[in-house]
Coordinates of C-alpha atoms in Angstrom, one line a residue:
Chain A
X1 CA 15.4 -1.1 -16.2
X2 CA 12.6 0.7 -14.2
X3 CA 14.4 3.6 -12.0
X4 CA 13.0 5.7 -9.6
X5 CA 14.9 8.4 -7.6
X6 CA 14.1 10.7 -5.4
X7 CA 15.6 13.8 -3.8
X8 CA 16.4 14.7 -1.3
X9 CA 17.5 12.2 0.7
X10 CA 17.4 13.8 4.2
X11 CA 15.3 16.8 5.2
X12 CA 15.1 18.5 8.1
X13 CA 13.0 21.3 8.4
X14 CA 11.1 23.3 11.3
X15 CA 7.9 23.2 12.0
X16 CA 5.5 25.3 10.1
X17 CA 7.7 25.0 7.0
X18 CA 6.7 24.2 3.4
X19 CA 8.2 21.4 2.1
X20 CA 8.8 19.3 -1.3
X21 CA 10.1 15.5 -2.1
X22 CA 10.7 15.5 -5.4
X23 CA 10.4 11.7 -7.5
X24 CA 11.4 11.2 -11.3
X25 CA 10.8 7.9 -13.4
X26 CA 12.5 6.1 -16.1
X27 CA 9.9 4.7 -17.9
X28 CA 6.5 5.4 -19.0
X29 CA 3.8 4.1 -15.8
X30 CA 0.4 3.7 -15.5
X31 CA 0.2 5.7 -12.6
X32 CA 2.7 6.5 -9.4
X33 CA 2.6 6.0 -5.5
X34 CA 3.4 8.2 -2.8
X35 CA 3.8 5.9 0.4
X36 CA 4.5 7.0 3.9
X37 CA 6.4 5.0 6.1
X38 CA 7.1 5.4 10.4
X39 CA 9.5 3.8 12.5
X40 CA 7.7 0.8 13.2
X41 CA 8.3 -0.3 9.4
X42 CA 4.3 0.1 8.3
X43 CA 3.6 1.6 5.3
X44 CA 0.4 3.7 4.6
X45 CA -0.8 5.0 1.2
X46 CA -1.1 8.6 0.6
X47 CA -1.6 9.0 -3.2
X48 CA -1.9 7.2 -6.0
X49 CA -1.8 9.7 -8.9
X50 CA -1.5 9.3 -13.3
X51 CA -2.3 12.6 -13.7
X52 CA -2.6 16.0 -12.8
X53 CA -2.7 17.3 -8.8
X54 CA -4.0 15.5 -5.6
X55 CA -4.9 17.2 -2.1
X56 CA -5.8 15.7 1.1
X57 CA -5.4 18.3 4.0
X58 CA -1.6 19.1 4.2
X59 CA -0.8 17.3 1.7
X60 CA -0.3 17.4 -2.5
X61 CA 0.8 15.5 -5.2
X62 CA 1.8 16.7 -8.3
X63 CA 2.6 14.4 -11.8
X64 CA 4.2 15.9 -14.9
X65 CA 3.6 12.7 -17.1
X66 CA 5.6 14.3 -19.9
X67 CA 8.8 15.3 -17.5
X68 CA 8.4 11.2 -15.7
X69 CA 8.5 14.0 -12.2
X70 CA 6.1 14.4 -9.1
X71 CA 6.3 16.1 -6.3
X72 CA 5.3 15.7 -3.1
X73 CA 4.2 19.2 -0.8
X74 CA 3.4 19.7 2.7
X75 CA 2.4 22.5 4.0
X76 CA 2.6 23.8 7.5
X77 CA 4.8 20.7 8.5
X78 CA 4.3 19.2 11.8
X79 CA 6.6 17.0 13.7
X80 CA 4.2 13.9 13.3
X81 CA 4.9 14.4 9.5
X82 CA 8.2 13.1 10.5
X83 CA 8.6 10.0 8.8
X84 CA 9.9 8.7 5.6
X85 CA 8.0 9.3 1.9
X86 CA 8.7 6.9 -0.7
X87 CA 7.1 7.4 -4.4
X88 CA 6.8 4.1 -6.2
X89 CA 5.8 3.3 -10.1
X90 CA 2.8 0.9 -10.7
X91 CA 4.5 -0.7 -14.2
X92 CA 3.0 -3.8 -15.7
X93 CA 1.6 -6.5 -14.1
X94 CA 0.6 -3.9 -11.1
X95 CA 4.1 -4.5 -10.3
X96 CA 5.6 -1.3 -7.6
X97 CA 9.3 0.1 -8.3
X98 CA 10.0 2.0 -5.3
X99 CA 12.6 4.9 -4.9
X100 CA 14.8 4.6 -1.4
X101 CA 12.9 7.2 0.1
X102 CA 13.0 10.4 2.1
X103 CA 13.8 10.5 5.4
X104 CA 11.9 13.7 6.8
X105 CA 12.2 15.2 10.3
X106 CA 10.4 18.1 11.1
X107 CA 12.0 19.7 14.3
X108 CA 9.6 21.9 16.7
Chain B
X1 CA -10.0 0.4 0.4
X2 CA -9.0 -3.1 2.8
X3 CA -7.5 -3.5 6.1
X4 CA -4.5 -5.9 6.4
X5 CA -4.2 -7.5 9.7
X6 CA -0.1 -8.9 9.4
X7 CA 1.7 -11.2 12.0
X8 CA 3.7 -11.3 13.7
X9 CA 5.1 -7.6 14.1
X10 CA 8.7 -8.7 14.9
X11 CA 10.2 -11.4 16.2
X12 CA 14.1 -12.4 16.7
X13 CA 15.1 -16.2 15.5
X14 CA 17.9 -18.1 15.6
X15 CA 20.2 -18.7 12.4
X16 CA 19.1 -22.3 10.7
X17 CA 15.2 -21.8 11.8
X18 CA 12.0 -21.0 9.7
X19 CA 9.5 -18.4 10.4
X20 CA 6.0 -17.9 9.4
X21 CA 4.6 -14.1 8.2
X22 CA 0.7 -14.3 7.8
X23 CA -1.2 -12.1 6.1
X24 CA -5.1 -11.7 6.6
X25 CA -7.6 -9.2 4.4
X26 CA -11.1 -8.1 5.5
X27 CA -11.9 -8.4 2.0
X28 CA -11.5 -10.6 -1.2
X29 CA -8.6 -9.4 -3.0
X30 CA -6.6 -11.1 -6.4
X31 CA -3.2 -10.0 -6.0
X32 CA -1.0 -10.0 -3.1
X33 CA 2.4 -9.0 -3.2
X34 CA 5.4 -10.1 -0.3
X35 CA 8.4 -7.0 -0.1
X36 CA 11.3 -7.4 1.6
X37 CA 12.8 -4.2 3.1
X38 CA 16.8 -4.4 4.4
X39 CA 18.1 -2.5 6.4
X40 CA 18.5 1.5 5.1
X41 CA 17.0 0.0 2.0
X42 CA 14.6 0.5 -0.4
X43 CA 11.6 -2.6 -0.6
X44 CA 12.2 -4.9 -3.1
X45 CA 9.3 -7.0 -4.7
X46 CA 10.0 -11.3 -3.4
X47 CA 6.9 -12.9 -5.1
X48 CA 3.5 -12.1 -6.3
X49 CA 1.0 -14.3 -4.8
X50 CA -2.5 -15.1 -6.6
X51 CA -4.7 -17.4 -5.4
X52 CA -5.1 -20.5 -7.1
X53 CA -1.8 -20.8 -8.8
X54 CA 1.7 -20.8 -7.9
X55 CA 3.4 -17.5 -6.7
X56 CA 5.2 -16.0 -9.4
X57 CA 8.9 -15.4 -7.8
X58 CA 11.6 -12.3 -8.9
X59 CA 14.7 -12.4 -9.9
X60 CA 17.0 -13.5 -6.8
X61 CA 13.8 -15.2 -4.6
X62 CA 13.7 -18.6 -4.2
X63 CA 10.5 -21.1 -3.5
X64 CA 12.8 -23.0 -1.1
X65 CA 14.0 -20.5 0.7
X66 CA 10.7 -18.4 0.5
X67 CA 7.5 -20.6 0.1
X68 CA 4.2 -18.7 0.0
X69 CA 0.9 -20.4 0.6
X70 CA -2.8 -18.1 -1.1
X71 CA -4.9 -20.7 -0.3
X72 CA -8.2 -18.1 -0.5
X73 CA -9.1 -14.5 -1.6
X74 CA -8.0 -13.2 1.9
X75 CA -5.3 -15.4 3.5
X76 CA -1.3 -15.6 2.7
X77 CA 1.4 -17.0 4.1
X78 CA 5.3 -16.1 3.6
X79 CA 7.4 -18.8 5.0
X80 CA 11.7 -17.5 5.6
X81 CA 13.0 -21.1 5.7
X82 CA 16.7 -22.0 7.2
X83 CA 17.2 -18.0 8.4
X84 CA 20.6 -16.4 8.2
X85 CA 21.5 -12.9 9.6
X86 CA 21.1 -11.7 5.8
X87 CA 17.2 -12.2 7.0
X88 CA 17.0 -10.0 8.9
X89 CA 14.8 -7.1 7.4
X90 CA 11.0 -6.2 7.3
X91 CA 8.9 -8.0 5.4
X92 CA 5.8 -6.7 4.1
X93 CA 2.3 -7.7 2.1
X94 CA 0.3 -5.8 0.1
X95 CA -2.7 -5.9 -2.1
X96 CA -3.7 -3.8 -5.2
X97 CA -7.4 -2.9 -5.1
X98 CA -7.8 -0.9 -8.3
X99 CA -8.9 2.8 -7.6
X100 CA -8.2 2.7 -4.1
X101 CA -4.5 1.9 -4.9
X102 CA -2.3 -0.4 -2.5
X103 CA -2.7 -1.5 0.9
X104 CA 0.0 -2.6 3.0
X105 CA 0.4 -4.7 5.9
X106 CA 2.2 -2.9 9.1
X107 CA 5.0 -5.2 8.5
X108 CA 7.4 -7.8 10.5
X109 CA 10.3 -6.8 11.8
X110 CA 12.5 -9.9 11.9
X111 CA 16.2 -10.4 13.8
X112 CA 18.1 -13.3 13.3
X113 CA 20.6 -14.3 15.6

């Protein structure tokens, strides 16, 4: 059975702060998801990774095929980052195995 | 990568009706996938939806309680037949687009009462 879990659960950090969601996988995957989610229930893609280390501004995604681990960073956290971050495995058939996310709150 | 236009973005229902989530892509896309999200939960994967065969349902999803209609490249309907509170979650489509990963739609939020 496909697992994902991911750690911490909760954050709360302050604004300006460094921070890391952490995902491990069960199985061997073509490639993993990091997803962002707001209140509203919409979901927006921020990486899809199968190797190696991703930037886009703030953010970076790290995978450690070997260890099934990635990480996600963001640096100099803002409030708006405040959301939850779900990392999800692309298995066979393109199907997505999602982890129950991190709910982030980044205080000013 | 595509834009997903979803609809509606909530609505609240009584207990015994059937609702209608549409789903419509600015581009041609091959698979399309329906989530359901409960409440504090992780999503979980109802059907695949291809165009021009029948959805493909998982483990615990139903076609009579959860018909899906792909009748182009762009177009998808999920249909929550005879709604109980249990409904009441977000539901969510998505496609895969290859490189550019998965797009999702913004999601309904549905309440049954």
């Amino acid at each position: 059975k496909n697992e994902v879990e991911q750690s911490p659960q909760n954050l709360t950090a302050q604004e300006g702060e460094f921070i890391t969601i952490n995902c491990s996988y069960s199985v061997g995957i073509s490639a993993l998801h990091w997803l962002q989610q707001h209140p509203g229930g919409g979901i927006v893609s921020l990486f899809m990774l199968s190797s190696g280390k991703k930037k886009h501004g703030r953010l970076i995604a790290t995978i450690n095929i070997q260890e099934k681990h990635s990480s996600l960073h963001i640096t100099a956290s803002h409030p708006r980052d405040s959301a939850v971050y779900i990392c999800a495995e692309i298995g066979s058939n393109y199907k997505l195995t999602f982890g129950k996310g991190t709910l982030l709150t980044v205080n000013p | 990568s595509a834009v997903i236009s979803q609809k509606p973005s909530r609505d609240i229902c009584q207990r015994g009706t059937s609702l209608t989530i549409q789903c419509q892509v600015d581009s041609q896309v091959t698979m399309m996938f329906w989530y359901r999200q409960q409440p504090g939960q992780s999503l979980t994967l109802i059907a695949t939806a291809n165009q021009g065969s029948e959805a493909t349902y998982e483990s615990g999803f139903v076609i009579d309680k959860f018909p899906i209609s792909r009748p182009n490249l762009t177009f998808s309907t999920l249909t929550v037949s005879n709604m109980s509170p249990e409904d009441s979650s977000i539901y969510l489509c998505s496609v895969e687009q290859g490189s550019y990963g998965y797009t999702f739609g913004s999601g309904t939020r549905l309440t049954v009462v």
